[in-house]
Coordinates of C-alpha atoms in Angstrom, one line a residue:
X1450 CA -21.5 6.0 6.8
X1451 CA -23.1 7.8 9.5
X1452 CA -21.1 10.3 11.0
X1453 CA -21.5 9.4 14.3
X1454 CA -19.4 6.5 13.8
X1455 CA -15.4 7.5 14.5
X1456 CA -13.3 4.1 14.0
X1457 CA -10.1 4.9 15.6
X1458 CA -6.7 4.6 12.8
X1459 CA -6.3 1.0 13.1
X1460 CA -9.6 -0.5 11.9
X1461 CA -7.7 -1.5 8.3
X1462 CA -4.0 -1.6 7.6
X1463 CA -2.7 1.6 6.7
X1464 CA 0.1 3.1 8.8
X1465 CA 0.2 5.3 5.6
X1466 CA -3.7 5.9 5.3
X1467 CA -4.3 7.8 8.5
X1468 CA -6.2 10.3 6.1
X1469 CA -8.5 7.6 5.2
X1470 CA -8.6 5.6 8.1
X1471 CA -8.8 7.7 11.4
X1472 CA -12.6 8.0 12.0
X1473 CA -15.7 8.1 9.1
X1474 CA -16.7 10.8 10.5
X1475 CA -14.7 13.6 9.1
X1476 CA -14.5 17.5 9.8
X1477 CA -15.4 19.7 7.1
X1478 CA -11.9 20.9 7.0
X1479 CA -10.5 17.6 7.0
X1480 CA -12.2 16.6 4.2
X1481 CA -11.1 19.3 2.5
X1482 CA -7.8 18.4 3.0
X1483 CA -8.0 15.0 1.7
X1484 CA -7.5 16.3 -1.7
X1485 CA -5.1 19.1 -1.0
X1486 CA -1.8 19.1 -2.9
X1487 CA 1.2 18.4 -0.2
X1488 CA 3.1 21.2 0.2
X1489 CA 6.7 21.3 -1.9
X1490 CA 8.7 18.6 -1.1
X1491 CA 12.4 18.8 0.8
X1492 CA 15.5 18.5 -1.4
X1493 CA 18.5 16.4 -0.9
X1494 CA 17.0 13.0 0.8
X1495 CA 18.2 9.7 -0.3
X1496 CA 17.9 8.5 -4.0
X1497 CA 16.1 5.0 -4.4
X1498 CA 18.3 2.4 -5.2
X1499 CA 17.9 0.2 -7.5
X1500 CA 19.8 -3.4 -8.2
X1501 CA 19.3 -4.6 -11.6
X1502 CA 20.0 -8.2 -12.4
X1503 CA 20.9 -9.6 -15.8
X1504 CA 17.9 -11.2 -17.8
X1505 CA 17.5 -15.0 -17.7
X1506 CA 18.8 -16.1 -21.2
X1507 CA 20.2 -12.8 -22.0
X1508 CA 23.9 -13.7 -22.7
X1509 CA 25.0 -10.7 -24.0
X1510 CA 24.1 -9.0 -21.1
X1511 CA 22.5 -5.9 -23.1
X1512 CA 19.2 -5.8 -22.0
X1513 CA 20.1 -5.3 -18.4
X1514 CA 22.1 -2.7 -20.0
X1515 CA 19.6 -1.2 -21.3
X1516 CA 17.6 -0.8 -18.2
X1517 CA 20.4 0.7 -16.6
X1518 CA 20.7 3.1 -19.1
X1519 CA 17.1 4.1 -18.9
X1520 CA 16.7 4.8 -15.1
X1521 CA 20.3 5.5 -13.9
X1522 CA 21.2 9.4 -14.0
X1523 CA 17.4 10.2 -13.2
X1524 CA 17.1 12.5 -10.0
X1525 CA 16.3 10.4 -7.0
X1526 CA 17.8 7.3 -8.5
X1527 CA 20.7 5.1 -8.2
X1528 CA 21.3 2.0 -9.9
X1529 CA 23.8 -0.4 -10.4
X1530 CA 23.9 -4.2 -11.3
X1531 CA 23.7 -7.2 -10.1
X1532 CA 26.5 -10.2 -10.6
X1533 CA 24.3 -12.6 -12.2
X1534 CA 21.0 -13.2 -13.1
X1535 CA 18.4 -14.2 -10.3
X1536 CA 17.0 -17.5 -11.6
X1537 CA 18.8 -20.5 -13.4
X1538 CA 18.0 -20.6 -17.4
X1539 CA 14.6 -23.0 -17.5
X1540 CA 13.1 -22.1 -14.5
X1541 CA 9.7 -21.5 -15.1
X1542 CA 8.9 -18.0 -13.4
X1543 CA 5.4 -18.0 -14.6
X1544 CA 4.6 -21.1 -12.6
X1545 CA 4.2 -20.1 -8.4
X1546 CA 6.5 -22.9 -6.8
X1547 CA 9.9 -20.7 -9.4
X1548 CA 8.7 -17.9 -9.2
X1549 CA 8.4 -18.1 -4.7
X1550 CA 11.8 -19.3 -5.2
X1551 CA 13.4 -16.6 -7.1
X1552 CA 11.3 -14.0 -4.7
X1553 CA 12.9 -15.7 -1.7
X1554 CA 16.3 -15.2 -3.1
X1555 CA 15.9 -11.6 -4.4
X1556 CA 14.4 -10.4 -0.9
X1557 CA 18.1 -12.4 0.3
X1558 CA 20.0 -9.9 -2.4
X1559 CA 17.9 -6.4 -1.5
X1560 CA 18.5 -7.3 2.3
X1561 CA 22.4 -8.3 1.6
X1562 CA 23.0 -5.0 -0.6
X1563 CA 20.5 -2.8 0.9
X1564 CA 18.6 -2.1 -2.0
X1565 CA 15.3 -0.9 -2.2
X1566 CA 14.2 -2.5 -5.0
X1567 CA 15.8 -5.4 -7.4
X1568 CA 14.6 -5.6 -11.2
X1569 CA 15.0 -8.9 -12.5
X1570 CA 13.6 -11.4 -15.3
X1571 CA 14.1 -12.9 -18.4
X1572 CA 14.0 -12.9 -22.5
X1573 CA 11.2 -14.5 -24.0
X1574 CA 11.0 -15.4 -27.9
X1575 CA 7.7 -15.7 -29.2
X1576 CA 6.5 -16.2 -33.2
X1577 CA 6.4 -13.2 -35.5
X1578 CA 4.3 -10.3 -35.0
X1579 CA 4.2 -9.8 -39.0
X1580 CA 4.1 -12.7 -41.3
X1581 CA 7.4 -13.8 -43.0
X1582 CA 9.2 -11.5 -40.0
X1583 CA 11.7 -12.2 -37.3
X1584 CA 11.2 -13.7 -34.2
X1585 CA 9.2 -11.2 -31.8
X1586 CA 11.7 -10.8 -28.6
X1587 CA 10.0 -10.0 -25.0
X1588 CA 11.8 -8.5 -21.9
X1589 CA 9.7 -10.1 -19.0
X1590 CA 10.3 -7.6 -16.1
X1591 CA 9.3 -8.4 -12.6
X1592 CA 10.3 -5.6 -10.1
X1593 CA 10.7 -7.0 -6.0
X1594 CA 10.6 -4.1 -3.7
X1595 CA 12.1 -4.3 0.0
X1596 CA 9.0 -4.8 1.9
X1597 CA 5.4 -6.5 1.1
X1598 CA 3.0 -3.7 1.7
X1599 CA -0.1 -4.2 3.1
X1600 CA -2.5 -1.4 1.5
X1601 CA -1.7 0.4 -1.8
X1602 CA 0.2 3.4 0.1
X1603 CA 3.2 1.7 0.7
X1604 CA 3.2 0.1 -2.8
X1605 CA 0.8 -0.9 -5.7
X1606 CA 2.8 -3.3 -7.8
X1607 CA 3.6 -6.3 -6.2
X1608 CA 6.4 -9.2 -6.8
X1609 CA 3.7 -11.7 -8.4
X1610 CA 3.3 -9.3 -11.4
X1611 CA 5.3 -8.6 -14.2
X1612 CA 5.8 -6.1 -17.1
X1613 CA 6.7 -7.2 -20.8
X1614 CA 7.9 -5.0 -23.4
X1615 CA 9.4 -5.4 -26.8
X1616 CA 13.4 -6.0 -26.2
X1617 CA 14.8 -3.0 -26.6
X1618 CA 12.0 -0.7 -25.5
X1619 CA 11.9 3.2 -26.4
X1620 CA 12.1 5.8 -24.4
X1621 CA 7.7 6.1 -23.9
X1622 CA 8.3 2.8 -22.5
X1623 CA 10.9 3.3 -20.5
X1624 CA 8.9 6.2 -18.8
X1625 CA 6.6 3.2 -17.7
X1626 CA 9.7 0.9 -16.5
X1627 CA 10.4 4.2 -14.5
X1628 CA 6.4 4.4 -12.9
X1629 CA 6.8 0.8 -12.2
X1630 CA 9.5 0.7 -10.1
X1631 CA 8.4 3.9 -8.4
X1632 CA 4.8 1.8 -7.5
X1633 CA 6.6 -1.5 -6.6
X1634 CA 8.7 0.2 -4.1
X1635 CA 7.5 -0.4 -0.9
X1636 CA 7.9 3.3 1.1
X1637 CA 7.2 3.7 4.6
X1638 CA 10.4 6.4 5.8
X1639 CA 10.0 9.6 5.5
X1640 CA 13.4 10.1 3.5
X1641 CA 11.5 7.9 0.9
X1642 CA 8.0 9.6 1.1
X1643 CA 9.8 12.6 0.2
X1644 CA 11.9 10.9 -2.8
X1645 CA 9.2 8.8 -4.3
X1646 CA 6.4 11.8 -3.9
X1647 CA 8.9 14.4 -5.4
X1648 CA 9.3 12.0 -8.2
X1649 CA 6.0 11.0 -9.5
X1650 CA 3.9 13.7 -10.9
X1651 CA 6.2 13.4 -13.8
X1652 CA 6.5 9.5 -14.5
X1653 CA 2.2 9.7 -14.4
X1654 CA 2.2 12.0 -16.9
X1655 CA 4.7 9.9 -19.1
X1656 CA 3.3 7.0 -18.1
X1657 CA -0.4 8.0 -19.1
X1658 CA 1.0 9.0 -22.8
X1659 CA 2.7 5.9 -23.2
X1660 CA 0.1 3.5 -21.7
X1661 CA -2.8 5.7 -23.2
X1662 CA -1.3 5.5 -26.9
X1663 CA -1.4 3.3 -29.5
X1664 CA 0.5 0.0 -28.7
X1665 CA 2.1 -2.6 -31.0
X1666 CA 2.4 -6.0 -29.8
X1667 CA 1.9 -8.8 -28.1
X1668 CA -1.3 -9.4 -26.1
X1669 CA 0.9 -9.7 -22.8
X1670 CA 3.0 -7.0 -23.5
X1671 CA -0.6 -4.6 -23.9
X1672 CA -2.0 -6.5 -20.8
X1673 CA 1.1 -6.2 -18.4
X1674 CA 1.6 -2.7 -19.6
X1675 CA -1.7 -1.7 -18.9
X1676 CA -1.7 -3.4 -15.2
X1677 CA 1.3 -1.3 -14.3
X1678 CA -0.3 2.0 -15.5
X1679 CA -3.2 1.0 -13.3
X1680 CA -1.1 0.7 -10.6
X1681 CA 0.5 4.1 -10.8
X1682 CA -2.8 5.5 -11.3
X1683 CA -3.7 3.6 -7.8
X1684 CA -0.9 4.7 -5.9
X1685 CA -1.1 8.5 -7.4
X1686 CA -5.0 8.7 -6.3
X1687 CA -4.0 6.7 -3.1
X1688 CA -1.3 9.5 -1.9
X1689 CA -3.9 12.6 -3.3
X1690 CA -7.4 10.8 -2.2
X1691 CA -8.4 11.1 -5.2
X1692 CA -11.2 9.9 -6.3
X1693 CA -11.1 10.3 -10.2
X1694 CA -8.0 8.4 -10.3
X1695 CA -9.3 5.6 -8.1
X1696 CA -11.7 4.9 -10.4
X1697 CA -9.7 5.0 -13.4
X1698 CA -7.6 2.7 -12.0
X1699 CA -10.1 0.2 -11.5
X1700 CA -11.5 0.6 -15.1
X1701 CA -7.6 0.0 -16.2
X1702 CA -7.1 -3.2 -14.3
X1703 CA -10.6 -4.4 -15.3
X1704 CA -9.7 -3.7 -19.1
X1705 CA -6.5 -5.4 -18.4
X1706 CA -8.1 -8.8 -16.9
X1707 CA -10.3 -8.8 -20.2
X1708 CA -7.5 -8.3 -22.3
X1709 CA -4.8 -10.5 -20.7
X1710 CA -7.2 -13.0 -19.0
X1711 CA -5.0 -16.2 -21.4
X1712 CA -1.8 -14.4 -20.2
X1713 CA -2.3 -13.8 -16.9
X1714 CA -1.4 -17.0 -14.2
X1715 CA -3.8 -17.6 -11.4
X1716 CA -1.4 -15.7 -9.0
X1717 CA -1.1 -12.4 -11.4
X1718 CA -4.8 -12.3 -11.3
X1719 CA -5.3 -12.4 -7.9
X1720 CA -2.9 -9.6 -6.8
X1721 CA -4.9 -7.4 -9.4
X1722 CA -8.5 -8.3 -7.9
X1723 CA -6.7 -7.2 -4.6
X1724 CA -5.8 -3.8 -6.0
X1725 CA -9.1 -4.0 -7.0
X1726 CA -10.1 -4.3 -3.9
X1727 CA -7.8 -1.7 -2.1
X1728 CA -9.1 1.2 -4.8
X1729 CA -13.0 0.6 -3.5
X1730 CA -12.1 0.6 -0.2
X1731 CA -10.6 4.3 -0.5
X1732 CA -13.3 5.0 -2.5
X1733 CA -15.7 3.4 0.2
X1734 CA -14.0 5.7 3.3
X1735 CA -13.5 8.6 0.8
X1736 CA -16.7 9.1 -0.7
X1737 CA -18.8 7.4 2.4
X1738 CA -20.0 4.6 0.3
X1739 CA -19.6 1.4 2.8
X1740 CA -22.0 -0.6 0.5
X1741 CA -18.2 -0.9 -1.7
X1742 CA -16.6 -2.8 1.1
X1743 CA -18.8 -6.3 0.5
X1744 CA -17.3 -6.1 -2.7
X1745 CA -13.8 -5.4 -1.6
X1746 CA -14.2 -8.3 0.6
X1747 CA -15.3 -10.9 -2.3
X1748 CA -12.2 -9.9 -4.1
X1749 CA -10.3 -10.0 -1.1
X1750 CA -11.5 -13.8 -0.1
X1751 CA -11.3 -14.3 -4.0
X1752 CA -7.2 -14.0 -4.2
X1753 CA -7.1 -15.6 -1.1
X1754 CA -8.4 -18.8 -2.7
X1755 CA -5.4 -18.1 -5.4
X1756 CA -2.7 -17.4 -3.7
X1757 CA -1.4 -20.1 -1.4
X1758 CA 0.8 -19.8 1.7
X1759 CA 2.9 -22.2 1.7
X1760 CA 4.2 -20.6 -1.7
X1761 CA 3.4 -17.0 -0.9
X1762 CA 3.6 -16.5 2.6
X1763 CA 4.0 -12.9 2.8
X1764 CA 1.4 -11.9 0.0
X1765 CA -0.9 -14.5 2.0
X1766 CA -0.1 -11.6 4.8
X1767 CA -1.1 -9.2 3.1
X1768 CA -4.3 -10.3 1.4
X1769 CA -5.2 -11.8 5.0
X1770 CA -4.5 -8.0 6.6
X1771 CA -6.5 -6.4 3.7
X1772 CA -9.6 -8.8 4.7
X1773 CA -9.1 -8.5 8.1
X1774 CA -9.6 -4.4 7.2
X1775 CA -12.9 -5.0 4.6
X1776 CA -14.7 -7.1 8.1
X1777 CA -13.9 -4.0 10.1
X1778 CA -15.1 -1.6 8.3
X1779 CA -18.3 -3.3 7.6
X1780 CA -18.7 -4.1 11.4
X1781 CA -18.4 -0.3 11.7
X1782 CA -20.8 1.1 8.9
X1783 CA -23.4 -1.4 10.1
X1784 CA -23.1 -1.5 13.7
X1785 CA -22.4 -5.0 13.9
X1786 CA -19.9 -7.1 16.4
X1787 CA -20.1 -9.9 14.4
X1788 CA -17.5 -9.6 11.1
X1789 CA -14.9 -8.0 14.4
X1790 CA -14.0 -11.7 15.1
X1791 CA -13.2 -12.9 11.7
X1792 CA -11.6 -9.9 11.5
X1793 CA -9.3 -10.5 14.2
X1794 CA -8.8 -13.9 12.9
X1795 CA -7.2 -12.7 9.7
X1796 CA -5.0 -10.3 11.7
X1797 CA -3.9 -13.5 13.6
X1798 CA -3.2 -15.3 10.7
X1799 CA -0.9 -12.3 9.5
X1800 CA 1.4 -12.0 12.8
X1801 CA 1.6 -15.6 12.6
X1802 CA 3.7 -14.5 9.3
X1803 CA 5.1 -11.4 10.1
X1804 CA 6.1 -11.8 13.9
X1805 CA 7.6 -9.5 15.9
X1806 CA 11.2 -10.3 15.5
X1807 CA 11.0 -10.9 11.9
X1808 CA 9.1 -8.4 10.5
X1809 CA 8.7 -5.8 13.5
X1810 CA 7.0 -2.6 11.3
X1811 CA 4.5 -4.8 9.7
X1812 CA 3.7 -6.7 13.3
X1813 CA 3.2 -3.0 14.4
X1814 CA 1.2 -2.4 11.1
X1815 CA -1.0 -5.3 12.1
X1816 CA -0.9 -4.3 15.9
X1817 CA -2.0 -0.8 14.8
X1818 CA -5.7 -2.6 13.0
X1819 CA -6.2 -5.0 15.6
X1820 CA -6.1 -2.1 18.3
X1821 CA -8.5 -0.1 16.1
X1822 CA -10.5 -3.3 16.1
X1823 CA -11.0 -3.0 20.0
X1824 CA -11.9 0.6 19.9
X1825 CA -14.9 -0.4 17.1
X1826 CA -15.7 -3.0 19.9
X1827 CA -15.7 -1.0 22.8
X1828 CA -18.0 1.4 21.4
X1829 CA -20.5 -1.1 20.0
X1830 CA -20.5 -3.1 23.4
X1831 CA -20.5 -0.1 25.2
X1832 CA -17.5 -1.8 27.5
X1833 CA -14.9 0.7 28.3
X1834 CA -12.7 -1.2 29.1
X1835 CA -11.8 -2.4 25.6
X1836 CA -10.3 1.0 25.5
X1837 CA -8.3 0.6 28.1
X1838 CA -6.8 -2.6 26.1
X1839 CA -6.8 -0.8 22.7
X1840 CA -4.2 1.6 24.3
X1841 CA -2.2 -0.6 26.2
X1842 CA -1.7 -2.5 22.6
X1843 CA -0.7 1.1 20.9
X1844 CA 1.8 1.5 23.5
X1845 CA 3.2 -1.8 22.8
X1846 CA 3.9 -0.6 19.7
X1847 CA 5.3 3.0 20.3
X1848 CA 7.8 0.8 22.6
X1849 CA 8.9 -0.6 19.8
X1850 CA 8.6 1.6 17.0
X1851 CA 10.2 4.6 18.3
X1852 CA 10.1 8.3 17.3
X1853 CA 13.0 8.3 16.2
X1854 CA 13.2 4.7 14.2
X1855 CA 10.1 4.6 12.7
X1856 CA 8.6 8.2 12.9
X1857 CA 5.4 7.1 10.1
X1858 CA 4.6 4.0 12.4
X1859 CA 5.1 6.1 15.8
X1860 CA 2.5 9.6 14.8
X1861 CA 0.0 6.4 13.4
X1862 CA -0.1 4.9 16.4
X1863 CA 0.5 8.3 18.7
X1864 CA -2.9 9.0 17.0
X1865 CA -4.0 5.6 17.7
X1866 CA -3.9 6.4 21.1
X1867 CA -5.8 9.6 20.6
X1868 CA -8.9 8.3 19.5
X1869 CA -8.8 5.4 22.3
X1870 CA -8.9 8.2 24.6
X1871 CA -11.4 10.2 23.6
X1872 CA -13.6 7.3 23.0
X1873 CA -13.1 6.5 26.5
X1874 CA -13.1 10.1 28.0
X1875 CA -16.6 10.4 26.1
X1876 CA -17.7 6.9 27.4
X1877 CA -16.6 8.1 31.1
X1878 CA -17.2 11.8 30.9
X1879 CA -13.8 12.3 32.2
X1880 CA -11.8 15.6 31.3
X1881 CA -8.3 14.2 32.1
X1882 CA -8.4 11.4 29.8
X1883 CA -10.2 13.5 27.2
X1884 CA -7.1 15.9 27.6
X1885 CA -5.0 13.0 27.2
X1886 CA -6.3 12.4 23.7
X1887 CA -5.9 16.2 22.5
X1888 CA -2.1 15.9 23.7
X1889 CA -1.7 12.2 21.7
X1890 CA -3.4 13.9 18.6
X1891 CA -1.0 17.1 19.1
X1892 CA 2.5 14.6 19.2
X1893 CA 1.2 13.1 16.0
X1894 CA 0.5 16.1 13.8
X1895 CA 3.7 17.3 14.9
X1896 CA 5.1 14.3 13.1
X1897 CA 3.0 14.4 10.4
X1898 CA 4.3 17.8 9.5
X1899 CA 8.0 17.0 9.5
X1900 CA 7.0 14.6 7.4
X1901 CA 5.6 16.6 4.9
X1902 CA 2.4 14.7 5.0
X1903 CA 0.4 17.3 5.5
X1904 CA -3.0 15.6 4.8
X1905 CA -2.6 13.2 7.2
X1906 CA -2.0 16.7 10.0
X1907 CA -4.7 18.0 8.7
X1908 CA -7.1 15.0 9.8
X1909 CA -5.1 15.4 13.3
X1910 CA -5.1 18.8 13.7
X1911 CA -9.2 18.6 13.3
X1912 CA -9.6 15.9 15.6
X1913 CA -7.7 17.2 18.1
X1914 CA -9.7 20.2 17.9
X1915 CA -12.7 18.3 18.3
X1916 CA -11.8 17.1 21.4
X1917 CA -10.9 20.7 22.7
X1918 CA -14.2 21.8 21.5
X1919 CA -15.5 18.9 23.9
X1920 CA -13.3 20.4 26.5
X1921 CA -14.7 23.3 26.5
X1922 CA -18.4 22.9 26.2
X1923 CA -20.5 22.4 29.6
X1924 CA -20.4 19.3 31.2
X1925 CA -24.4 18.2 30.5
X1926 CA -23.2 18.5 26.5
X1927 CA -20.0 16.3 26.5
X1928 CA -22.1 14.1 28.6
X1929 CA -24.9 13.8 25.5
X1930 CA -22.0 13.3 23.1
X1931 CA -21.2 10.4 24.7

C-alpha cells in the first residue's frame, strides 16, 4: 500500500483490529509493536462459562460427562450442564434448516443462563475402523458462543462447524476441545480479553501436539480436528499479528478442505473459505500486500452464495460485514471510489440484521466501518465535508456505547474520531481541529492500556504523535501534507 494512504479504523469490521485497521500507513514504531508480546495479563477477572448439553442419543448421559470432566477445574473456566440435550433425537444437524434451529435455541439457552458459550451435539455410530471390530462411536461437537463475530478477533470458530472425536477422547484431545471453545467464544469485554488471552498460549501449544501428531480415525474426525486447530492458529496470529501463524493457518484449513471435502456440508465449507478470507486480509494490512484482498473478496462472495439468510441470518451478517471490509480496502489501496458503494451496500445489508435495538455492539461494529468508509471517501473526493459526517456517525456510536459499557467499542470509535479529524484538519489546515484529533487519539490509548491491549496503544500513541508533530511544524509544511 502506499503510505500516504491513512484509512481511518472503520474501513473493515474490527472493533478488535484497531492494530490492523487504523491507517496503512504505519509508524515505524507502530509496526514494531504489532508483533510485541502484551504485557502480563491481570489476575482474578471472570472465568468463561461454559453450558454443556447432553449429547443427542447419548442416554447414559456420559459423554457430556466426560466433557465436563475435561474442561471443568481448568483456571478461567466454569462449567456446568445443561437439563437436556439441545436437539430432538433424528434431527438432522448436518443439514442447514436443523442445524439454524438448534442455533436459534442455543443462543435462547446462553442468553437465558448467561453463558458464554454452550457445547452441544450428538453420538454418531459409524462401521468399524478395523475389520471384524466394534462399531466406531463419534462425539459430534459443535460449540455456539454468545455473539456472532464479525472478524477472527472476536472469535474464529463459528456455530456452522463442528469437531468429531472418538467417544471417549484422551486427554491430547481434550487439549483441543479446550482450544476450541477458547476460539468459538466470541470476546469483546475486557474482563474476557484478559481471561481468554491469559489462557491460550498453553492450549496452542497442546493443541499443536495433538493436531500435529499421528491421528487414528475417521476422515471427519482428522478433517474437523484439523479445522479447529486452524482456527486457533488464526485467532493466536490474529491477537499477536503474526504473520507466520497466519499463514499456517491458511495451509491448515486448505489441507483440511482437501481432506474432509466428502465430509464437510456446503455451509461448513463456506465458514472455512471465510476464515480463509479473514487470515489474507491480516496478512494484506500486515505485510502491505493489498493485491491479497481480491482474493479475500472471492472467498468472501463465495460463502455468501453458500450460506443463505433466511437460514443463517446472522452468519449472512457477518460474511456481508467481512465483504463490505475486502471493497474498502481495495477502494483504498487503489484509489478508487467505485467498490465504496457496494461496500456500503453490504454494510446495509448487515444493520438490516443486526439493528440497533437488537444487536446494539455489532450495529456499533458496523457503524464503526461504515464511518471509516466516509473518511476513505472524503479523502479520494477531496470533499471535507464527508468528515464532518464520518464524525457525527462515531459520535452516534460513543452515545451509545459508553466508556463505561463497552470500553473496547468506545477507545475504537474515540480513535475513529481521531483520524476523521486530522483528515479534516489536514484537508482545512486548521490547528484546532487538528488538536482535536491528538486529544480523541489520547482518550483512546488511555483505554487501550487499561485494557491491556497494548498493541492497539501503541498504534494510538504513534498517531497521535503524528499529529503533534503536525502541530508543531510551520504552517507552509502542514499545508503540503495536506
Amino acid at each position: 500500500m502506499e503510505p500516504s494512504r491513512n484509512d481511518g479504523m472503520g474501513r473493515n469490521m474490527g472493533i478488535q483490529a484497531l492494530w490492523q485497521r487504523l491507517w496503512s500507513e504505519r509508524p515505524a514504531e507502530a509496526a514494531a509493536a504489532i508483533v510485541r508480546t502484551p504485557n502480563p495479563l491481570l489476575d482474578g477477572v471472570p472465568p468463561l462459562r461454559i453450558l454443556i448439553s447432553p449429547l443427542t442419543a447419548d442416554a447414559s448421559g456420559r459423554a457430556a460427562e466426560h466433557i465436563f470432566d475435561s474442561l471443568n477445574g481448568r483456571p478461567g473456566i466454569t462449567a456446568r450442564f445443561a437439563e437436556r440435550p439441545l436437539c430432538a433425537p433424528g434431527a438432522d444437524n448436518m443439514q442447514p434448516f436443523f442445524l439454524s434451529m438448534a442455533v436459534d435455541l442455543g443462543r435462547r439457552w446462553l442468553s437465558r443462563d448467561e453463558a458464554d458459550l454452550l457445547i452441544w451435539g450428538e453420538t454418531v455410530t459409524g462401521p468399524p475402523l478395523q475389520r471384524d471390530g466394534p462399531p466406531h462411536v463419534s462425539w459430534r461437537l459443535r460449540f455456539l458462543g454468545a455473539g456472532t463475530p464479525v472478524q477472527a478477533h472476536g472469535a474464529s470458530l463459528s456455530a456452522l462447524e463442528r469437531l468429531e472425536l472418538p467417544a471417549f477422547y484422551n486427554s491430547n484431545a481434550g487439549e483441543l476441545v479446550f482450544g476450541a471453545a477458547l476460539a468459538a467464544v466470541n470476546v469483546e469485554t475486557a474482563e474476557g480479553l484478559r481471561a481468554r488471552a491469559r489462557m491460550f498460549r498453553p492450549a496452542l501449544e497442546a493443541a499443536t501436539h495433538h493436531a500435529e501428531g499421528d491421528m487414528i480415525g475417521t476422515v471427519a474426525e482428522g478433517a474437523t480436528a484439523q479445522v479447529c486447530y486452524a482456527a486457533i492458529l488464526l485467532l493466536e496470529g490474529a491477537r499477536k499479528g503474526d504473520l507466520k501463524l497466519l499463514e499456517k493457518a491458511i495451509a491448515v484449513y486448505q489441507g483440511a478442505l482437501i481432506l474432509g471435502m466428502d465430509a464437510f456440508g456446503e455451509h461448513e465449507r463456506a465458514m472455512i473459505g471465510s476464515h480463509i478470507a479473514d487470515a489474507l486480509m491480516m496478512i494484506a494490512d500486515i505485510a502491505g500486500r493489498p493485491k491479497l484482498v481480491s482474493r479475500c473478496m472471492d472467498y468472501y462472495r463465495t460463502a455468501l452464495s453458500m450460506v443463505r439468510k433466511d437460514i443463517f441470518a446472522e452468519e449472512f451478517a457477518g460474511l456481508k460485514t467481512r465483504l463490505g471490509g475486502a471493497l474498502h480496502a481495495l477502494a483504498a489501496a487503489n484509489a478508487q471510489t467505485a467498490p465504496l458503494k457496494e461496500a456500503a451496500d453490504c454494510y446495509a445489508a448487515a444493520t438490516a440484521i443486526w439493528t440497533i435495538t437488537d444487536a446494539p455492539q455489532r450495529w456499533a461494529d458496523i457503524q464503526n466501518s461504515l464511518g471509516g468508509l466516509l473518511i476513505t471517501m472524503g479523502r479520494l473526493s477531496r470533499q471535507p465535508s464527508l468528515f464532518d459526517k464520518a464524525v457525527a456517525v462515531f459520535t452516534k456510536i460513543a452515545e451509545v456505547q459508553t466508556r463505561a459499557q463497552a470500553p473496547l467499542v468506545w477507545a475504537t470509535t474515540l480513535a475513529n474520531i481521531g483520524a476523521a479529524l486530522k483528515e479534516k484538519g489536514m484537508a482545512v489546515h486548521n490547528n484546532d481541529i487538528l488538536q482535536r484529533a491528538a486529544d480523541a487519539f489520547g482518550q483512546a490509548g488511555e483505554v487501550f492500556h487499561e485494557l491491556h491491549l497494548e498493541n492497539n496503544a501503541a498504534i494510538v500513541e504513534s498517531h497521535r504523535a503524528a499529529v503533534l508533530k503536525l502541530l508543531a511544524a510551520p504552517p507552509e509544511i502542514t499545508a503540503q501534507a495536506g
